[in-house]
Coordinates of C-alpha atoms and ligand atoms in Angstrom, one line a residue:
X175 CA 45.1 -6.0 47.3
X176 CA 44.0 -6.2 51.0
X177 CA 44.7 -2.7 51.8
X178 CA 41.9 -1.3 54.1
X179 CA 40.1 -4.4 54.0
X180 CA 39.0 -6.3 57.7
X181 CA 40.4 -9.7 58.5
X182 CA 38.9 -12.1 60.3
X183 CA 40.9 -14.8 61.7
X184 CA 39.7 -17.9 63.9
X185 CA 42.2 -19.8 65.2
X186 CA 41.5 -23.5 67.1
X187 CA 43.9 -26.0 68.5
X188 CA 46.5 -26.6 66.9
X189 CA 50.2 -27.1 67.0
X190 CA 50.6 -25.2 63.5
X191 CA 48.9 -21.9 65.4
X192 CA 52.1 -20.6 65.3
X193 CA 52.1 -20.0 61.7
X194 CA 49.4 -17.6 62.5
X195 CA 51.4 -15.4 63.7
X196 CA 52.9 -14.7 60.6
X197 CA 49.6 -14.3 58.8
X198 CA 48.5 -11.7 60.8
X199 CA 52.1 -9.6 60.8
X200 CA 52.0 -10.4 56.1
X201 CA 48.4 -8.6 56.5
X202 CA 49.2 -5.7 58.9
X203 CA 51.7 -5.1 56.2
X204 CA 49.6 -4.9 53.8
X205 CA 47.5 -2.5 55.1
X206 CA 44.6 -4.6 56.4
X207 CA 42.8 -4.2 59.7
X208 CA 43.6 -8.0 61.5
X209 CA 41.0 -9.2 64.3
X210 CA 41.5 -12.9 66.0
X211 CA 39.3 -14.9 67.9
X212 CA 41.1 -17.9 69.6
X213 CA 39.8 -21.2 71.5
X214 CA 40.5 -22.2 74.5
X215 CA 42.9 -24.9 73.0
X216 CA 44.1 -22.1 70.8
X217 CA 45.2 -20.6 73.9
X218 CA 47.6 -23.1 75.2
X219 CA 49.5 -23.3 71.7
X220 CA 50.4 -19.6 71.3
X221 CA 49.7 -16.5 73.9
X222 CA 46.9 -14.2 72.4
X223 CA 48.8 -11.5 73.7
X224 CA 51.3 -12.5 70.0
X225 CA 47.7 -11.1 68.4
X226 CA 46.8 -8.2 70.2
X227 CA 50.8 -7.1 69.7
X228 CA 50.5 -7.7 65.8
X229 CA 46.7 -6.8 65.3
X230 CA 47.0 -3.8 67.3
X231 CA 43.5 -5.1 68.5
X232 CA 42.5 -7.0 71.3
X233 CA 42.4 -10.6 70.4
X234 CA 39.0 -12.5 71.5
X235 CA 39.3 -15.2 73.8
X236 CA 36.7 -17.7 74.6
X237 CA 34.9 -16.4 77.5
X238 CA 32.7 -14.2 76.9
X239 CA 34.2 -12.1 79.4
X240 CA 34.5 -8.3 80.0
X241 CA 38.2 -8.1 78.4
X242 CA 37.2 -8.7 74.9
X243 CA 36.3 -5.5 73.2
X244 CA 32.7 -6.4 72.6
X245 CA 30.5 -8.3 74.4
X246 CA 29.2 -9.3 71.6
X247 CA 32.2 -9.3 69.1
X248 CA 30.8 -12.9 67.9
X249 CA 28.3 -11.0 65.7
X250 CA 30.2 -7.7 65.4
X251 CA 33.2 -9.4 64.1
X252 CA 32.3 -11.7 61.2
X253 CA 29.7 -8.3 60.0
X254 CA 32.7 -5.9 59.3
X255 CA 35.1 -9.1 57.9
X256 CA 35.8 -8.6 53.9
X257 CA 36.8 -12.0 54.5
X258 CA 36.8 -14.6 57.5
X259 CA 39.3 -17.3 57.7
X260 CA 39.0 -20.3 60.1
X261 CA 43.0 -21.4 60.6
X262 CA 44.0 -23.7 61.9
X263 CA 41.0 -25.1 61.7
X264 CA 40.9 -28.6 64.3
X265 CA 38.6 -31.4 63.3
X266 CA 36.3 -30.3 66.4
X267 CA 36.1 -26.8 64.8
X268 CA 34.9 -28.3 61.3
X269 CA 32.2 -30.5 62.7
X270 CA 31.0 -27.9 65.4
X271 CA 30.8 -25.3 61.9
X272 CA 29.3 -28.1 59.7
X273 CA 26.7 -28.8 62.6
X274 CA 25.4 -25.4 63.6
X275 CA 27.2 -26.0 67.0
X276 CA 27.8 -22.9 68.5
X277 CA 29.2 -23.4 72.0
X278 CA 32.2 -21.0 72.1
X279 CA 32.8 -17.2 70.9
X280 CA 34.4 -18.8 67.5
X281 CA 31.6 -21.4 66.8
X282 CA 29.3 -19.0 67.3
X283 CA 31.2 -15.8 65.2
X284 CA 30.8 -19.0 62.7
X285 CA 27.3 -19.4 62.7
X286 CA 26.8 -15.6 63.1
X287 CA 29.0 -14.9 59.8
X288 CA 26.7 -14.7 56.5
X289 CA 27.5 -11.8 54.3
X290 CA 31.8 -12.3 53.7
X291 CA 33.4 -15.1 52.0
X292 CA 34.9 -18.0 54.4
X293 CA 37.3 -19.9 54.3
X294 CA 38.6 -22.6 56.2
X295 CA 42.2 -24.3 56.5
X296 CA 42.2 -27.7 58.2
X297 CA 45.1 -29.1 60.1
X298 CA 45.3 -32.3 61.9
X299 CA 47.0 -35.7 61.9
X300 CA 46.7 -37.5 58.9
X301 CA 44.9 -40.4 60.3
X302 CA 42.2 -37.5 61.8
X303 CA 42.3 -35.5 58.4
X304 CA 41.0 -38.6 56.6
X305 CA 38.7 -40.2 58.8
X306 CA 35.0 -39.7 56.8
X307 CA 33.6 -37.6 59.2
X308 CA 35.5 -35.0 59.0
X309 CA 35.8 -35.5 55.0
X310 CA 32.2 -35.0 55.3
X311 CA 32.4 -32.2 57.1
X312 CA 34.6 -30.6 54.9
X313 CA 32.0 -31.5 52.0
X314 CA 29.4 -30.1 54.0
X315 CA 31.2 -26.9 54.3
X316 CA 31.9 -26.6 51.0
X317 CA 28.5 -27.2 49.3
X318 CA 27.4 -24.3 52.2
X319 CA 29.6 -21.6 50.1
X320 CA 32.9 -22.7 52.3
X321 CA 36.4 -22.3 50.9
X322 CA 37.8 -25.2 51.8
X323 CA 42.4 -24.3 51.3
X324 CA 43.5 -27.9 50.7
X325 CA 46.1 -28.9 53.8
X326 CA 49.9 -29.4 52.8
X327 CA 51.4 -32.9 52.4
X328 CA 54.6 -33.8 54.3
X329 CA 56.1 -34.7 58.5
X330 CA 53.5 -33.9 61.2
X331 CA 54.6 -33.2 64.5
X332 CA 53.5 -36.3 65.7
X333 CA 55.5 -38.3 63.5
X334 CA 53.0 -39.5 60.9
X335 CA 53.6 -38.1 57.0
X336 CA 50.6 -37.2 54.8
X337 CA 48.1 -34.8 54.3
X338 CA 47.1 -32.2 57.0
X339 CA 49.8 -29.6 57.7
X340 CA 48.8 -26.1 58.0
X341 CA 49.5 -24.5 54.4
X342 CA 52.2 -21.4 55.4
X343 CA 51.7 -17.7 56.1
X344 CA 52.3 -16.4 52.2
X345 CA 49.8 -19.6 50.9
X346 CA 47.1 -18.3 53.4
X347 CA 47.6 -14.7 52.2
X348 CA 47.0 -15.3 48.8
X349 CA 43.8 -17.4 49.7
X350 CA 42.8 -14.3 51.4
X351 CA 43.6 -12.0 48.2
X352 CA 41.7 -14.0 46.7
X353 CA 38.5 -14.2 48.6
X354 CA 38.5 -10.2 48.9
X355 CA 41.4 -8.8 47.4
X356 CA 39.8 -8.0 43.7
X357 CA 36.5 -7.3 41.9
X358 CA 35.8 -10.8 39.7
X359 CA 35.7 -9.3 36.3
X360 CA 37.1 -11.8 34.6
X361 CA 34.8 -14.7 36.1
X362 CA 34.2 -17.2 33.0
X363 CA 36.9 -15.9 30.7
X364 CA 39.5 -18.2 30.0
X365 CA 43.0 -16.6 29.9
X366 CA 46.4 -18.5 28.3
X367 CA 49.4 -16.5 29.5
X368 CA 53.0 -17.5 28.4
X369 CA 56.2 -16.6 30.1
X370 CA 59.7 -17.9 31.2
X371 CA 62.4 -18.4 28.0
X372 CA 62.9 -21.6 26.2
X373 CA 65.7 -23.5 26.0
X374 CA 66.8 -25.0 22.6
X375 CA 68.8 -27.9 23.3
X376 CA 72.3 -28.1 21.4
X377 CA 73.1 -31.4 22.4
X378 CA 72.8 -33.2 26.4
X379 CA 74.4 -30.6 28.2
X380 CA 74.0 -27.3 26.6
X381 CA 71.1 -25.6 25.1
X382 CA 70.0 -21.5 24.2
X383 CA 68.2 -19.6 26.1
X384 CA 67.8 -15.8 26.9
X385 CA 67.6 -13.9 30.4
X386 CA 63.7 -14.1 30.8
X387 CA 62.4 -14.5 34.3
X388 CA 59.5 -15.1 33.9
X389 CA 58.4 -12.0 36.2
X390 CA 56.0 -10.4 33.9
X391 CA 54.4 -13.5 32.6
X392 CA 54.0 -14.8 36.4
X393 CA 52.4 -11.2 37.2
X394 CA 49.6 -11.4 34.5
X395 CA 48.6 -14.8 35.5
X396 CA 48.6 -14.9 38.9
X397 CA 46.5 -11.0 38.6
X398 CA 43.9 -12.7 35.7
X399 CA 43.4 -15.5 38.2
X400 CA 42.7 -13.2 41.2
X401 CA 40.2 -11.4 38.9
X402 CA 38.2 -14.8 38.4
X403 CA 39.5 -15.8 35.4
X404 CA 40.5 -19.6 34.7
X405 CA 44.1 -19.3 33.7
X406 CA 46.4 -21.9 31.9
X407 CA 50.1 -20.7 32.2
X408 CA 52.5 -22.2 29.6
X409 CA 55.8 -22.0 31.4
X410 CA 59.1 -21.7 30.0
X411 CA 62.1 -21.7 32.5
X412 CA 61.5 -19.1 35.0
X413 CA 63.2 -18.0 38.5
X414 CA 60.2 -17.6 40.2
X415 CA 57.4 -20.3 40.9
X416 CA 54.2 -20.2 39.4
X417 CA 51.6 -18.6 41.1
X418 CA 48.6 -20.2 42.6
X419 CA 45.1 -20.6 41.0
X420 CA 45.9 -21.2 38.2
X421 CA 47.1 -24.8 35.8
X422 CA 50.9 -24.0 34.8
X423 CA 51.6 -26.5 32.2
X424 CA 55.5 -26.8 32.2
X425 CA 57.3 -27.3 28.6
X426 CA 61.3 -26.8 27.5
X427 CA 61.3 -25.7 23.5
X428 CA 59.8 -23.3 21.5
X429 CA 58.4 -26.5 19.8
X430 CA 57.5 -27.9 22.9
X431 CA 55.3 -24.0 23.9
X432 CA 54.2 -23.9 20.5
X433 CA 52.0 -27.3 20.8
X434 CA 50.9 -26.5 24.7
X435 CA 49.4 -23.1 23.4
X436 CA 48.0 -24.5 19.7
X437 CA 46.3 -27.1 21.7
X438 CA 44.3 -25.3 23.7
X439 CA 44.4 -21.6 21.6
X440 CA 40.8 -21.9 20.4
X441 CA 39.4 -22.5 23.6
X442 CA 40.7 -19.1 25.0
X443 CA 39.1 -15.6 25.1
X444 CA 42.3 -14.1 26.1
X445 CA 45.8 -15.2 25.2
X446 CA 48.4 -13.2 26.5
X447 CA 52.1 -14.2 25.2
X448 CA 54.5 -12.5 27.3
X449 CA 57.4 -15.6 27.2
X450 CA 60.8 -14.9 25.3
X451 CA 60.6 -17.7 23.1
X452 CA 63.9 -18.2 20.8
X453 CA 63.4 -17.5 17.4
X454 CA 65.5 -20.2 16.1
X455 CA 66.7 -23.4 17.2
X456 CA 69.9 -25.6 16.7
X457 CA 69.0 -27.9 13.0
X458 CA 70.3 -31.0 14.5
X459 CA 70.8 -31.9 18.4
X460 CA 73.7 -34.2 19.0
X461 CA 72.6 -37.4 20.7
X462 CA 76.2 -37.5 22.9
X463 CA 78.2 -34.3 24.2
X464 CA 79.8 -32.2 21.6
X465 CA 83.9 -33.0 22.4
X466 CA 86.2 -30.1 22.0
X467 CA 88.8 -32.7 20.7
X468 CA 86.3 -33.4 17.7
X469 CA 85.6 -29.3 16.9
X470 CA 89.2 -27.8 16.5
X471 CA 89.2 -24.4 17.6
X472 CA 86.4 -23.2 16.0
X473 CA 82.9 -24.4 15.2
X474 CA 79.8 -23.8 13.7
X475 CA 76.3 -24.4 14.9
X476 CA 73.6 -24.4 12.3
X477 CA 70.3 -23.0 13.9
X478 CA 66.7 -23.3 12.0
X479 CA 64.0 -21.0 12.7
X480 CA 61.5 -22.0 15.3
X481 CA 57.4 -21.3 14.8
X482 CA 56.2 -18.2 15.9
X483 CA 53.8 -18.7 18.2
X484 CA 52.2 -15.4 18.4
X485 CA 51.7 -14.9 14.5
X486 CA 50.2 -18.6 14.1
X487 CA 47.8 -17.5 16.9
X488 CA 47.0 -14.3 14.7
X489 CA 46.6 -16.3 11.7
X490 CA 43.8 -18.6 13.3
X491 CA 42.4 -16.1 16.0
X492 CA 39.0 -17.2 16.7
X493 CA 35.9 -14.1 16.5
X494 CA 35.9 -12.4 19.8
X495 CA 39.6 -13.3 21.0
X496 CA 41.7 -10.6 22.3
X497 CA 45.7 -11.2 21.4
X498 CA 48.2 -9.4 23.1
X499 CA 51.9 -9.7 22.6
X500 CA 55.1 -8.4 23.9
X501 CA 57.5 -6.7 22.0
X502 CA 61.3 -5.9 23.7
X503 CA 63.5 -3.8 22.2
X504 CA 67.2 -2.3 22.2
X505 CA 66.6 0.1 19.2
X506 CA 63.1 2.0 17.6
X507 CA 60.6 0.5 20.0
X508 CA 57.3 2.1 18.4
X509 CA 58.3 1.3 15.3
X510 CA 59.8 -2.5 15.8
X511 CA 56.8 -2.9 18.1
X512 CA 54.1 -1.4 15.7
X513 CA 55.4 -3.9 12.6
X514 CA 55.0 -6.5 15.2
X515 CA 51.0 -5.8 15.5
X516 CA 50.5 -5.4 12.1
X517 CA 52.5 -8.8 11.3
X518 CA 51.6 -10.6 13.9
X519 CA 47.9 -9.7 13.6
X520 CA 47.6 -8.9 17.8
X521 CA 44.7 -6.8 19.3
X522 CA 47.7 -5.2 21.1
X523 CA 51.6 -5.1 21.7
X524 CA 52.9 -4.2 25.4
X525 CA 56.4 -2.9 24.3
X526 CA 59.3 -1.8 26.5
X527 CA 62.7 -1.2 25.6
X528 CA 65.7 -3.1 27.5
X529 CA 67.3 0.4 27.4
X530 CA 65.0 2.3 30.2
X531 CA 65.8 2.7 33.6
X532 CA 63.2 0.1 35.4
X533 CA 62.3 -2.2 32.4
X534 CA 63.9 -5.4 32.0
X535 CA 64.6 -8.5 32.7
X536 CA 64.3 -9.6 36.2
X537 CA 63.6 -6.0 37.6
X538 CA 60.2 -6.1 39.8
X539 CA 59.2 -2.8 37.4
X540 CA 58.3 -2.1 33.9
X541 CA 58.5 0.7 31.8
X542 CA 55.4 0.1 29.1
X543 CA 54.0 1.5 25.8
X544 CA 50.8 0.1 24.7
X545 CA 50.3 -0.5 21.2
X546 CA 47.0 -0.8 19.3
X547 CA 45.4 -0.6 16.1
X548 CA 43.9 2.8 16.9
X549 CA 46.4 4.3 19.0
X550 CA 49.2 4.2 21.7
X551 CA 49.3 4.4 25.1
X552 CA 52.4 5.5 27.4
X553 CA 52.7 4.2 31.2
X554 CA 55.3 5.5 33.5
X555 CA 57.4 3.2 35.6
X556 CA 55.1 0.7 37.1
X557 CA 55.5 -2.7 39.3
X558 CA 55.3 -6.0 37.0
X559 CA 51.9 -6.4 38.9
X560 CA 50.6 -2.9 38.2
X561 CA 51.1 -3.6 34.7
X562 CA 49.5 -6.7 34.7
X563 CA 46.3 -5.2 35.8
X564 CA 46.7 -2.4 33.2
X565 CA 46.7 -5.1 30.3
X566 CA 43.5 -6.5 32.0
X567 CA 42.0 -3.3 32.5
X568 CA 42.6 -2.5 28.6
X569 CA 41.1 -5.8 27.8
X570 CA 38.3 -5.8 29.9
X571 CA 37.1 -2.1 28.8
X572 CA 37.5 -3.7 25.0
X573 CA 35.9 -7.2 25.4
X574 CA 33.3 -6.6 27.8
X575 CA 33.1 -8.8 31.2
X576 CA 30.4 -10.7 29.5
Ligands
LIG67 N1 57.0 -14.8 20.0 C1 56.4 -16.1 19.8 N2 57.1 -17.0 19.1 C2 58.4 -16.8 18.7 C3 59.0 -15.5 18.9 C4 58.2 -14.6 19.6 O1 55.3 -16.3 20.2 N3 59.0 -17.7 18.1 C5 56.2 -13.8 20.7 C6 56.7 -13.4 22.0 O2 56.2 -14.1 23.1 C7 56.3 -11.9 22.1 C8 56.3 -11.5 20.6 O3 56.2 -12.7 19.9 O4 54.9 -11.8 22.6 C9 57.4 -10.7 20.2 O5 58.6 -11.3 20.5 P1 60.0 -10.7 20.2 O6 61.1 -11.7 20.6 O7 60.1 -9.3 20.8 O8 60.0 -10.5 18.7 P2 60.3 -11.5 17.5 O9 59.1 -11.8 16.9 O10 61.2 -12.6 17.9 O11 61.0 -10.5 16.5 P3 62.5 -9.9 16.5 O12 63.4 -11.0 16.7 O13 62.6 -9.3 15.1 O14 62.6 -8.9 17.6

């Protein structure tokens, strides 16, 4: 998402500078062009010559002096930034940016910086980070058009716990995905994804559950959310966390996802149900551990069908809501995924068949067929992310960005 994009990066004083380093190595990576402009006190914490080794550009010191590449790479700078990120921002930093003080080459590439979006990360002792000034600061910044990334909780290097740590390298990324990385077309739509697998419980140590990751689900909210929209994600059990920037509501059963989505379902413009939910549950849970000695060799477990989340959706789908469900199959996918839009009553059915190379669960890639009422659609093999833009893209071109 940042490929070709310019990144700005102001670091201040700060013992958590080093993560910075980092940063600037995850964008490179990704294809963006990195410049840095450092403090003084930036200076003594890490060698800008880490910068100019990782950026492949000189980094700007505080001088003003004939080594920087610009003499006046304050203003040239933050005018070619996509995005402008103050981190580690010190509590001097914040107030001279809140104040208009411009005293230094980063102060002043601060008050020069207009057009991109900024964003700011503090990091300070806890004691500092909550003293009101600065709060106000912060608030100042903040009604100005500021991002302000909310500091980590946890040991400081001086000792104290709480609230000012430096969030790390990957957090900031995303932050700065987010400020530049995608076109906002989803701004005011309100997406519900679902995704991980349930887990039916058989009695206090066993349950049923299915190999879902939780991969694909992940992908489409964490790619609706960088494309403005306000996402809830209903969260089965999944291996991998749930993105930022968006409110993951965590739940265990089929009965437990089916009363998170129904709750909010009429609220949504999009609901996207991409969770392996089990389609039947054991009829009775034991209240104590099921004892061998008390089953014989062989036993029986009665299961009851579960709701199905996707059809009650269909059945009370609100005027303008798009629908879309999943559909993953061993055997006649276009036809087991078809009856599954016409039953189901979804605006569309992303099928893929557990038998294709790249498809499946757990792989990063995804081999997809789009289903609608008027027609299908065959992708080639795409990353879990790729396809989650395709959805949106379909969606989008459909609904409108209205
Ligand atoms: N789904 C659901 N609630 C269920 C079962 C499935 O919401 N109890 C949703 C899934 O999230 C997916 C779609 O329905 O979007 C299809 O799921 P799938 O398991 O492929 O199909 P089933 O409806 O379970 O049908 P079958 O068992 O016949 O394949």
């Amino acid at each position: 998402m940042l490929k070709g994009k310019t990144i700005l990066l102001g670091i201040s004083g700060s013992i958590s500078a080093y993560k910075m380093a980092h940063l600037a190595s995850l964008l490179q990576q990704a294809g963006a062009s990195v410049y840095v402009i450092m403090t003084k006190n930036a200076c003594r914490f890490i060698d800008p010559v880490v910068f100019d080794t990782l950026t492949r550009h000189r980094t700007v010191l505080d001088d003003f002096d004939r080594a920087n590449e610009s003499p006046v790479s304050h203003i040239d700078l933050p005018k070619m930034a996509d995005a402008f990120l103050v981190a580690p921002a010190s509590a001097d930093i914040i107030a001279k940016a809140a104040l208009g003080i411009a005293d230094d080459m980063l102060s002043s590439a601060i008050i020069a910086a207009y057009s991109c979006p900024l964003l700011i990360a503090p990091a300070m002792n806890v004691h500092m980070f909550e003293n009101p000034v600065v709060q106000e600061n912060l608030k100042k910044l903040q009604d100005r058009g500021w991002t302000v990334v909310a500091p980590g909780i946890g040991f400081q290097a001086c000792g104290d716990m709480g609230s000012g740590r430096l969030p790390e390298g990957e957090e900031l990324f995303e932050w700065l995905e987010m400020a530049c990385g995608a076109e906002k077309d989803l701004k005011g739509k309100k997406v519900l994804v679902t995704s991980g697998a349930t887990r039916e419980a058989i009695d206090p140590v066993r349950f049923i559950t299915n190999h879902s990751t939780g991969k694909m689900g992940t992908a489409i909210a964490r790619a609706a959310a960088m494309r403005g929209a306000e996402v809830t994600l209903v969260a089965g059990d999944m291996r991998v966390p749930a993105p930022q920037f968006v409110n993951t509501v965590r739940v265990v059963s089929a009965e437990e996802m089916f009363n998170a989505v129904t709750a909010v379902s009429d609220q949504q413009d999009i609901i996207i149900m991409a969770a392996a939910v089990a389609d039947f549950r054991p009829a009775e849970v034991a209240s104590e551990k099921i004892k061998k000695k008390n089953t014989g060799t062989e036993t029986t477990i009665t299961l009851t069908r579960t709701h199905d989340i996707l059809a009650w959706c269909g059945e009370h789908k609100p005027e303008g809501q798009f629908l879309c469900g999943f559909a993953m199959e061993t055997t006649d996918l276009l036809q087991n995924a078809g009856e599954k839009l016409r039953k189901k009553k979804a605006d569309m059915i992303v099928a893929n068949s557990l038998r294709a190379a790249g498809a499946g669960f757990g792989t990063d890639t995804n081999v997809v067929t789009f289903l609608r009422p008027d027609g299908t659609e065959e992708l080639p093999i795409l990353s879990k992310n790729e396809v989650a833009d395709r959805i949106l893209d379909i969606i989008i071109k459909e609904r409108g960005t209205d």
